[in-house]
Amino acid sequence: MNNVLIVDDEVAMRAALEASFRRGGWCVQTATGVSDALSKFRTGPFELVVTDMRMTDGDGLQVMQGVRAFVPETPVILLTAYGSVPGAVQAIREGACDYLQKPVSFEQLESTAERFLASHNVSGKGEPLFEGIACSARFRAVIARAQRVSQTDADILIEAESGTGKELLARLIHRSSPRSEGPFVAVNCSAFPDNLLESELFGHVRGAFTGAHGPKAGKFELADGGTLLLDEIGEMPLALQPKLLRVLQEREVDRLGDTRPVRVNMRVIATTNRSLRDDVDAGRFRADLYYRLNVVPITIPPLRERLEDIPALAKHFLRKHEPKSQCGLFEISPELAEQLQEHDWPGNVRELENFIRRALALSSGTVLPAQPMEENSQSRRADGREALRSGVTLQSMERQLLEKTLEATGGNRTRTAELMGLSLRTVRNKIREYGLPAWRPA
């Protein structure tokens, strides 16, 4: 269970955030201001800090600077009701993983937090990305290609199944590039309703639309001098794609409601868990935008096609999640090692990590035995085939699978989408279509 520290001097906002994170399965502590936050952080540890920007005894930047002094890699999300373009740019450049304007949904907060926690580095301890865990020739070739292209400014399209490490690879490219001192800004194109995604990407000026009470920097501006990751680019609405194409071609951003374009200088890395070429053929994605993004294509093979990586990955996750008081004592039994090699891993590396975490939680000793797979995977094999029941409609199976995955993730729609290989928007639509419980606040 991840620990989060929420810092806000407004009682109602603090309570609302605390309740939302607790429902999401987080262990929560709260602080009423800067000094209280830094005092509690010293007694941590915390995997995430969410702080208001303006408080009576200081601001969120002071909280972030204090956190950085203790544990530099801790992600900090800044919240503000008084957004400004300079403030957002300063926050990102000083190391905030995101700068969000109130009101903000818990789903947006959790999506930002989980993406950063999963991908800012493999170990969570500042070690080089992928070092020691890329054993297969296919995956080493992918990393070598990524490192070569990192020295250029070429835009990149990464295609791979969910859970394979697309954002990790994007961060490796950023770290290895001449832009490594600049910001790395990630935006999930499936995490925002269509009417908010445009503002999130391109920014807006005051009065651009109802509720635009002040100017806001878009992700393109925040990534100036660095790298912008457009995660799940295939979910971008067709209506926004021409505007994105113009930014890529001209390196100019038109904020909503503004008459003056803003020059930007960033590399764009786009990722997708499905074939964009197929989307182009089906009319769901513009061909000219596809070719503009696909300057350098990179494909990450799924885990089932690089079984040589499993032992090193399993050992890595074992060391990452074992109790700190027993660091280095846990081992994987030969039976479990064999089991790991035989499984299909439809959820890829993310599923493997969750499996190791579960094995640690259920183990009564330091040698992890073989584990039942039913609770961990929705795609169990039986004699080389998936176990299916006859006489069940595809719609019924889809509903059951969605409901069980939601139950397994505690109603976390972001995790459900990742495990099922769907976009967050598709999961939302399916929940409405099948009349399933509204597990999360919208």
Short mmCIF file of C-alpha atoms in Angstrom, two decimals:
data_model
loop_
_atom_site.label_atom_id
_atom_site.label_comp_id
_atom_site.label_asym_id
_atom_site.label_seq_id
_atom_site.Cartn_x
_atom_site.Cartn_y
_atom_site.Cartn_z
CA MET A 1 0.00 0.00 0.00
CA ASN A 2 1.42 3.37 -1.02
CA ASN A 3 1.69 6.22 1.47
CA VAL A 4 0.60 9.73 0.49
CA LEU A 5 1.03 13.00 2.37
CA ILE A 6 -1.68 15.58 1.64
CA VAL A 7 -0.83 19.20 2.45
CA ASP A 8 -3.56 21.84 2.45
CA ASP A 9 -4.58 24.54 4.92
CA GLU A 10 -8.25 24.31 3.89
CA VAL A 11 -10.05 21.79 6.08
CA ALA A 12 -12.70 20.84 3.51
CA MET A 13 -10.23 20.29 0.67
CA ARG A 14 -7.88 18.32 2.92
CA ALA A 15 -10.73 16.09 4.08
CA ALA A 16 -12.03 15.52 0.55
CA LEU A 17 -8.60 14.51 -0.76
CA GLU A 18 -8.01 12.25 2.24
CA ALA A 19 -11.33 10.46 1.74
CA SER A 20 -10.69 9.97 -1.99
CA PHE A 21 -7.21 8.54 -1.52
CA ARG A 22 -8.38 6.22 1.27
CA ARG A 23 -11.13 4.87 -0.98
CA GLY A 24 -8.44 4.25 -3.57
CA GLY A 25 -6.50 2.04 -1.16
CA TRP A 26 -3.82 4.55 -0.17
CA CYS A 27 -2.43 5.02 3.34
CA VAL A 28 -2.97 8.73 4.03
CA GLN A 29 -1.50 11.34 6.34
CA THR A 30 -2.40 15.02 6.20
CA ALA A 31 -0.62 18.26 7.06
CA THR A 32 -2.06 21.73 7.60
CA GLY A 33 0.80 23.73 6.11
CA VAL A 34 4.46 23.86 5.10
CA SER A 35 6.06 23.37 8.53
CA ASP A 36 3.63 20.59 9.49
CA ALA A 37 4.29 18.85 6.16
CA LEU A 38 8.08 18.89 6.50
CA SER A 39 7.84 17.68 10.09
CA LYS A 40 5.68 14.71 9.05
CA PHE A 41 7.77 13.94 5.99
CA ARG A 42 10.82 13.43 8.21
CA THR A 43 8.95 10.57 9.90
CA GLY A 44 7.77 9.07 6.55
CA PRO A 45 8.38 7.36 4.26
CA PHE A 46 5.92 8.67 1.68
CA GLU A 47 5.72 7.55 -1.94
CA LEU A 48 3.77 10.68 -2.95
CA VAL A 49 3.16 14.24 -1.76
CA VAL A 50 0.11 16.25 -2.89
CA THR A 51 0.31 19.88 -1.79
CA ASP A 52 -1.66 23.06 -2.24
CA MET A 53 0.30 25.92 -3.80
CA ARG A 54 -0.82 28.81 -1.56
CA MET A 55 -1.01 28.34 2.22
CA THR A 56 -0.92 30.64 5.21
CA ASP A 57 2.65 29.74 6.23
CA GLY A 58 4.23 29.40 2.79
CA ASP A 59 3.70 27.72 -0.55
CA GLY A 60 3.89 24.38 -2.29
CA LEU A 61 7.30 25.10 -3.76
CA GLN A 62 8.71 25.26 -0.22
CA VAL A 63 7.13 21.90 0.53
CA MET A 64 8.64 20.47 -2.64
CA GLN A 65 12.09 21.88 -1.89
CA GLY A 66 11.97 20.46 1.63
CA VAL A 67 10.91 17.05 0.33
CA ARG A 68 13.69 17.10 -2.25
CA ALA A 69 16.24 17.72 0.52
CA PHE A 70 15.23 14.47 2.25
CA VAL A 71 14.23 12.08 -0.56
CA PRO A 72 14.93 13.68 -3.96
CA GLU A 73 13.02 11.10 -6.03
CA THR A 74 9.69 11.55 -4.19
CA PRO A 75 7.02 12.72 -6.66
CA VAL A 76 5.23 15.94 -5.70
CA ILE A 77 1.94 17.09 -7.27
CA LEU A 78 1.13 20.79 -6.82
CA LEU A 79 -2.48 21.97 -6.71
CA THR A 80 -3.58 25.56 -7.21
CA ALA A 81 -6.77 27.56 -7.47
CA TYR A 82 -4.79 30.50 -8.91
CA GLY A 83 -3.02 29.03 -11.91
CA SER A 84 -0.44 31.06 -13.75
CA VAL A 85 1.77 30.19 -16.67
CA PRO A 86 5.04 31.31 -14.98
CA GLY A 87 4.10 29.45 -11.79
CA ALA A 88 3.41 26.23 -13.66
CA VAL A 89 6.63 26.44 -15.66
CA GLN A 90 8.65 27.15 -12.51
CA ALA A 91 7.06 24.22 -10.66
CA ILE A 92 7.78 21.74 -13.45
CA ARG A 93 11.35 22.98 -13.91
CA GLU A 94 11.99 22.65 -10.17
CA GLY A 95 10.89 19.04 -10.23
CA ALA A 96 7.13 18.79 -9.68
CA CYS A 97 5.71 15.77 -11.48
CA ASP A 98 2.60 17.82 -12.30
CA TYR A 99 0.91 21.16 -11.61
CA LEU A 100 -2.87 20.83 -11.56
CA GLN A 101 -5.50 23.52 -11.29
CA LYS A 102 -8.42 23.12 -8.89
CA PRO A 103 -10.99 21.71 -9.05
CA VAL A 104 -9.28 18.41 -9.85
CA SER A 105 -10.78 14.92 -9.86
CA PHE A 106 -9.26 12.16 -7.78
CA GLU A 107 -9.03 10.04 -10.92
CA GLN A 108 -6.76 12.63 -12.52
CA LEU A 109 -4.63 12.82 -9.37
CA GLU A 110 -4.33 9.05 -9.07
CA SER A 111 -3.56 8.58 -12.77
CA THR A 112 -0.76 11.16 -12.55
CA ALA A 113 0.61 9.62 -9.35
CA GLU A 114 0.52 6.01 -10.52
CA ARG A 115 2.13 6.80 -13.85
CA PHE A 116 4.99 8.60 -12.15
CA LEU A 117 5.43 5.98 -9.43
CA ALA A 118 5.52 3.20 -12.01
CA SER A 119 7.92 4.85 -14.40
CA HIS A 120 10.21 7.51 -12.95
CA ASN A 121 12.73 4.70 -12.53
CA VAL A 122 12.61 0.92 -12.37
CA SER A 123 13.77 0.49 -8.81
CA GLY A 124 12.51 3.58 -7.06
CA LYS A 125 16.05 3.99 -5.71
CA GLY A 126 17.63 6.14 -8.38
CA GLU A 127 19.30 3.28 -10.26
CA PRO A 128 19.76 3.48 -14.04
CA LEU A 129 16.70 2.49 -16.03
CA PHE A 130 16.67 -1.15 -17.24
CA GLU A 131 20.22 -1.83 -16.00
CA GLY A 132 20.63 -5.51 -15.13
CA ILE A 133 17.11 -6.53 -16.16
CA ALA A 134 17.32 -6.43 -19.95
CA CYS A 135 18.65 -9.92 -20.67
CA SER A 136 16.94 -10.90 -23.91
CA ALA A 137 18.50 -9.98 -27.23
CA ARG A 138 15.21 -8.50 -28.48
CA PHE A 139 14.85 -6.14 -25.54
CA ARG A 140 18.52 -5.13 -25.58
CA ALA A 141 18.06 -4.23 -29.26
CA VAL A 142 15.09 -2.01 -28.33
CA ILE A 143 17.15 -0.20 -25.68
CA ALA A 144 20.08 0.23 -28.06
CA ARG A 145 17.77 1.76 -30.69
CA ALA A 146 16.27 4.08 -28.08
CA GLN A 147 19.69 5.26 -26.91
CA ARG A 148 20.82 5.93 -30.48
CA VAL A 149 17.78 8.02 -31.33
CA SER A 150 17.99 9.86 -28.00
CA GLN A 151 20.92 11.89 -29.36
CA THR A 152 18.68 13.38 -32.06
CA ASP A 153 15.59 15.61 -31.85
CA ALA A 154 13.46 13.22 -33.90
CA ASP A 155 9.91 12.59 -32.70
CA ILE A 156 9.27 8.97 -31.71
CA LEU A 157 6.30 6.58 -31.73
CA ILE A 158 6.44 3.68 -29.26
CA GLU A 159 3.96 0.87 -29.93
CA ALA A 160 3.54 -1.91 -27.35
CA GLU A 161 0.99 -3.73 -25.25
CA SER A 162 -0.04 -2.28 -21.88
CA GLY A 163 2.34 -3.03 -19.06
CA THR A 164 5.49 -3.43 -21.16
CA GLY A 165 7.21 -0.23 -20.02
CA LYS A 166 6.49 2.32 -22.74
CA GLU A 167 6.84 5.30 -20.43
CA LEU A 168 9.99 3.83 -18.87
CA LEU A 169 11.53 3.68 -22.33
CA ALA A 170 10.43 7.27 -23.01
CA ARG A 171 12.15 8.37 -19.80
CA LEU A 172 15.29 6.48 -20.80
CA ILE A 173 15.33 8.41 -24.09
CA HIS A 174 14.89 11.70 -22.23
CA ARG A 175 17.62 10.90 -19.68
CA SER A 176 20.06 9.89 -22.41
CA SER A 177 19.38 12.95 -24.56
CA PRO A 178 20.91 16.44 -24.65
CA ARG A 179 17.54 17.55 -23.24
CA SER A 180 18.01 15.61 -19.99
CA GLU A 181 18.31 18.80 -17.93
CA GLY A 182 14.95 19.99 -19.26
CA PRO A 183 11.54 18.87 -18.02
CA PHE A 184 9.93 15.52 -18.81
CA VAL A 185 6.17 16.11 -19.04
CA ALA A 186 3.68 13.27 -19.52
CA VAL A 187 0.00 13.52 -20.41
CA ASN A 188 -2.37 10.58 -20.79
CA CYS A 189 -4.61 11.37 -23.75
CA SER A 190 -7.25 8.91 -22.49
CA ALA A 191 -7.44 10.39 -18.98
CA PHE A 192 -9.29 13.59 -19.92
CA PRO A 193 -12.74 14.20 -21.38
CA ASP A 194 -12.55 15.56 -24.92
CA ASN A 195 -13.52 19.07 -23.84
CA LEU A 196 -10.68 19.27 -21.28
CA LEU A 197 -7.89 17.62 -23.24
CA GLU A 198 -7.45 20.63 -25.55
CA SER A 199 -6.94 22.98 -22.61
CA GLU A 200 -4.63 20.47 -20.92
CA LEU A 201 -2.39 20.21 -23.97
CA PHE A 202 -2.46 23.73 -25.38
CA GLY A 203 -3.36 25.87 -22.38
CA HIS A 204 -5.81 28.77 -22.27
CA VAL A 205 -6.12 32.44 -21.39
CA ARG A 206 -8.53 33.95 -18.91
CA GLY A 207 -12.11 33.95 -20.18
CA ALA A 208 -11.42 31.45 -22.98
CA PHE A 209 -14.41 29.40 -21.82
CA THR A 210 -16.74 29.15 -18.84
CA GLY A 211 -14.64 28.41 -15.77
CA ALA A 212 -11.38 29.72 -17.22
CA HIS A 213 -10.76 32.18 -14.38
CA GLY A 214 -7.08 32.63 -15.14
CA PRO A 215 -4.38 31.69 -17.66
CA LYS A 216 -3.09 28.14 -17.74
CA ALA A 217 0.07 26.75 -19.32
CA GLY A 218 -0.52 23.71 -21.50
CA LYS A 219 1.67 20.62 -21.46
CA PHE A 220 3.51 21.79 -24.60
CA GLU A 221 4.67 24.95 -22.84
CA LEU A 222 5.59 23.06 -19.67
CA ALA A 223 7.77 20.71 -21.74
CA ASP A 224 9.69 23.57 -23.40
CA GLY A 225 13.38 22.64 -23.53
CA GLY A 226 12.63 19.01 -22.67
CA THR A 227 10.43 16.10 -23.69
CA LEU A 228 6.65 15.76 -23.97
CA LEU A 229 5.17 12.26 -23.69
CA LEU A 230 1.75 11.83 -25.31
CA ASP A 231 0.59 8.58 -23.74
CA GLU A 232 -2.10 6.60 -25.60
CA ILE A 233 -2.08 8.99 -28.52
CA GLY A 234 -4.64 6.82 -30.31
CA GLU A 235 -7.28 8.11 -27.88
CA MET A 236 -6.88 11.71 -29.07
CA PRO A 237 -10.17 12.92 -30.60
CA LEU A 238 -10.10 13.47 -34.36
CA ALA A 239 -11.13 17.10 -33.88
CA LEU A 240 -7.90 17.86 -31.96
CA GLN A 241 -5.53 16.04 -34.28
CA PRO A 242 -5.10 18.91 -36.82
CA LYS A 243 -4.09 21.25 -33.99
CA LEU A 244 -1.53 18.73 -32.73
CA LEU A 245 -0.20 18.33 -36.27
CA ARG A 246 0.34 22.09 -36.53
CA VAL A 247 2.32 22.15 -33.28
CA LEU A 248 4.56 19.33 -34.50
CA GLN A 249 5.16 21.05 -37.83
CA GLU A 250 5.48 24.67 -36.71
CA ARG A 251 6.58 24.28 -33.08
CA GLU A 252 3.99 26.89 -32.15
CA VAL A 253 1.10 26.53 -29.69
CA ASP A 254 -2.20 28.39 -29.94
CA ARG A 255 -3.65 28.73 -26.44
CA LEU A 256 -7.43 28.62 -26.26
CA GLY A 257 -8.76 32.15 -26.51
CA ASP A 258 -5.39 33.70 -27.44
CA THR A 259 -4.53 35.42 -30.70
CA ARG A 260 -0.76 35.12 -30.38
CA PRO A 261 1.00 31.79 -30.88
CA VAL A 262 3.67 30.71 -28.39
CA ARG A 263 6.94 29.22 -29.63
CA VAL A 264 7.89 25.89 -28.06
CA ASN A 265 10.96 23.69 -28.33
CA MET A 266 10.47 20.11 -27.23
CA ARG A 267 10.80 16.55 -28.46
CA VAL A 268 7.53 14.61 -28.68
CA ILE A 269 7.34 10.92 -27.83
CA ALA A 270 3.97 9.28 -28.45
CA THR A 271 2.91 5.86 -27.18
CA THR A 272 0.05 3.55 -28.04
CA ASN A 273 -1.05 0.08 -26.95
CA ARG A 274 -2.55 -0.71 -30.35
CA SER A 275 -1.65 -0.33 -34.01
CA LEU A 276 -2.06 3.29 -35.14
CA ARG A 277 -1.73 2.06 -38.72
CA ASP A 278 -4.93 0.08 -38.22
CA ASP A 279 -6.59 3.18 -36.73
CA VAL A 280 -5.57 5.17 -39.82
CA ASP A 281 -7.08 2.51 -42.09
CA ALA A 282 -10.29 2.55 -40.02
CA GLY A 283 -10.54 6.35 -40.20
CA ARG A 284 -9.98 6.84 -36.45
CA PHE A 285 -6.62 8.58 -36.82
CA ARG A 286 -5.29 11.06 -39.35
CA ALA A 287 -2.74 9.62 -41.76
CA ASP A 288 -0.70 12.86 -41.93
CA LEU A 289 -0.42 12.98 -38.11
CA TYR A 290 0.55 9.30 -38.00
CA TYR A 291 3.42 9.84 -40.44
CA ARG A 292 4.51 12.99 -38.59
CA LEU A 293 4.69 11.13 -35.27
CA ASN A 294 6.19 7.98 -36.72
CA VAL A 295 9.57 9.51 -37.56
CA VAL A 296 11.33 6.82 -35.51
CA PRO A 297 9.12 3.82 -34.66
CA ILE A 298 10.02 1.62 -31.68
CA THR A 299 8.16 -1.57 -30.78
CA ILE A 300 8.58 -3.21 -27.37
CA PRO A 301 7.97 -6.97 -27.49
CA PRO A 302 5.53 -8.37 -24.90
CA LEU A 303 6.96 -10.29 -21.96
CA ARG A 304 5.80 -13.65 -23.35
CA GLU A 305 8.17 -13.11 -26.28
CA ARG A 306 11.21 -12.38 -24.08
CA LEU A 307 11.10 -15.02 -21.38
CA GLU A 308 14.83 -14.55 -20.72
CA ASP A 309 13.98 -11.28 -18.97
CA ILE A 310 11.65 -12.88 -16.42
CA PRO A 311 14.21 -14.17 -13.85
CA ALA A 312 16.01 -10.83 -13.58
CA LEU A 313 12.73 -8.89 -13.48
CA ALA A 314 11.32 -11.17 -10.79
CA LYS A 315 14.44 -10.79 -8.66
CA HIS A 316 14.35 -7.03 -9.16
CA PHE A 317 10.73 -6.79 -8.00
CA LEU A 318 11.51 -9.09 -5.10
CA ARG A 319 14.23 -6.72 -3.89
CA LYS A 320 12.06 -3.69 -4.58
CA HIS A 321 9.09 -4.87 -2.51
CA GLU A 322 10.55 -7.12 0.20
CA PRO A 323 10.36 -5.77 3.77
CA LYS A 324 13.18 -3.33 4.44
CA SER A 325 13.96 -5.12 7.72
CA GLN A 326 14.64 -8.34 5.78
CA CYS A 327 16.31 -6.85 2.72
CA GLY A 328 18.15 -9.48 0.66
CA LEU A 329 16.77 -12.49 2.56
CA PHE A 330 13.90 -13.48 0.26
CA GLU A 331 14.35 -15.99 -2.56
CA ILE A 332 12.25 -17.45 -5.37
CA SER A 333 11.79 -21.21 -5.15
CA PRO A 334 12.60 -23.42 -8.17
CA GLU A 335 8.87 -24.26 -8.43
CA LEU A 336 7.91 -20.59 -8.59
CA ALA A 337 10.69 -19.85 -11.09
CA GLU A 338 9.32 -22.59 -13.36
CA GLN A 339 5.81 -21.26 -12.95
CA LEU A 340 6.92 -17.76 -13.97
CA GLN A 341 8.39 -19.14 -17.18
CA GLU A 342 5.22 -21.06 -18.10
CA HIS A 343 2.71 -18.23 -17.66
CA ASP A 344 1.56 -16.09 -20.62
CA TRP A 345 1.70 -12.74 -18.72
CA PRO A 346 -1.11 -10.96 -20.60
CA GLY A 347 -0.50 -7.97 -18.29
CA ASN A 348 3.22 -8.07 -19.11
CA VAL A 349 5.80 -6.60 -16.71
CA ARG A 350 3.17 -4.83 -14.62
CA GLU A 351 1.37 -8.14 -14.01
CA LEU A 352 4.66 -9.80 -13.04
CA GLU A 353 5.41 -7.06 -10.51
CA ASN A 354 1.96 -7.36 -8.95
CA PHE A 355 2.34 -11.14 -8.81
CA ILE A 356 5.64 -10.88 -6.92
CA ARG A 357 4.12 -8.37 -4.51
CA ARG A 358 1.26 -10.76 -3.82
CA ALA A 359 3.64 -13.69 -3.35
CA LEU A 360 5.58 -11.66 -0.79
CA ALA A 361 2.42 -10.65 1.03
CA LEU A 362 1.16 -14.25 1.28
CA SER A 363 4.48 -15.94 2.02
CA SER A 364 5.03 -17.42 5.48
CA GLY A 365 8.80 -17.70 4.96
CA THR A 366 11.64 -16.19 3.01
CA VAL A 367 11.49 -18.73 0.14
CA LEU A 368 8.52 -17.93 -2.09
CA PRO A 369 6.64 -21.07 -3.23
CA ALA A 370 4.57 -21.48 -6.40
CA GLN A 371 1.41 -19.39 -6.34
CA PRO A 372 -2.13 -19.90 -7.69
CA MET A 373 -2.62 -17.75 -10.77
CA GLU A 374 -6.42 -17.43 -10.71
CA GLU A 375 -6.46 -14.32 -8.54
CA ASN A 376 -3.69 -12.66 -10.52
CA SER A 377 -4.61 -13.16 -14.15
CA GLN A 378 -7.75 -12.91 -16.23
CA SER A 379 -6.18 -15.02 -19.03
CA ARG A 380 -5.26 -18.36 -17.41
CA ARG A 381 -4.30 -21.14 -19.82
CA ALA A 382 -5.69 -24.68 -19.80
CA ASP A 383 -3.75 -27.17 -21.95
CA GLY A 384 -2.53 -24.33 -24.12
CA ARG A 385 -6.01 -22.83 -24.53
CA GLU A 386 -7.93 -20.26 -22.52
CA ALA A 387 -10.60 -21.76 -20.28
CA LEU A 388 -13.93 -20.77 -21.85
CA ARG A 389 -17.54 -21.78 -21.25
CA SER A 390 -19.82 -22.52 -24.17
CA GLY A 391 -23.17 -20.78 -24.57
CA VAL A 392 -21.98 -17.43 -23.20
CA THR A 393 -22.27 -14.32 -25.36
CA LEU A 394 -19.26 -12.11 -25.98
CA GLN A 395 -21.12 -9.21 -24.37
CA SER A 396 -21.77 -11.24 -21.23
CA MET A 397 -18.13 -12.36 -21.06
CA GLU A 398 -16.94 -8.77 -21.49
CA ARG A 399 -19.21 -7.57 -18.71
CA GLN A 400 -18.07 -10.36 -16.35
CA LEU A 401 -14.41 -9.73 -17.12
CA LEU A 402 -14.78 -5.99 -16.59
CA GLU A 403 -16.68 -6.49 -13.32
CA LYS A 404 -14.14 -8.99 -11.96
CA THR A 405 -11.20 -6.80 -12.93
CA LEU A 406 -12.81 -3.80 -11.23
CA GLU A 407 -13.34 -5.91 -8.12
CA ALA A 408 -9.74 -7.15 -8.20
CA THR A 409 -8.40 -3.59 -8.44
CA GLY A 410 -10.74 -2.21 -5.79
CA GLY A 411 -12.63 -0.25 -8.44
CA ASN A 412 -9.52 1.48 -9.78
CA ARG A 413 -10.45 2.30 -13.37
CA THR A 414 -6.91 3.27 -14.37
CA ARG A 415 -5.51 -0.10 -13.25
CA THR A 416 -8.47 -1.91 -14.78
CA ALA A 417 -7.79 -0.28 -18.14
CA GLU A 418 -4.11 -1.26 -17.98
CA LEU A 419 -4.83 -4.89 -17.04
CA MET A 420 -7.45 -5.28 -19.77
CA GLY A 421 -5.41 -3.51 -22.44
CA LEU A 422 -8.07 -0.86 -22.92
CA SER A 423 -8.09 2.91 -22.77
CA LEU A 424 -9.46 4.63 -19.68
CA ARG A 425 -12.16 6.20 -21.82
CA THR A 426 -13.30 2.77 -23.06
CA VAL A 427 -13.48 1.45 -19.49
CA ARG A 428 -15.60 4.44 -18.46
CA ASN A 429 -17.95 3.90 -21.40
CA LYS A 430 -18.26 0.18 -20.67
CA ILE A 431 -19.08 0.84 -17.01
CA ARG A 432 -21.91 3.12 -18.12
CA GLU A 433 -23.03 0.71 -20.85
CA TYR A 434 -23.33 -2.24 -18.46
CA GLY A 435 -24.70 -0.21 -15.56
CA LEU A 436 -21.85 -1.20 -13.24
CA PRO A 437 -21.29 0.69 -9.96
CA ALA A 438 -19.60 4.09 -10.25
CA TRP A 439 -16.53 2.90 -8.40
CA ARG A 440 -14.80 6.27 -8.54
CA PRO A 441 -15.96 9.87 -8.42
CA ALA A 442 -16.12 11.17 -11.98
#
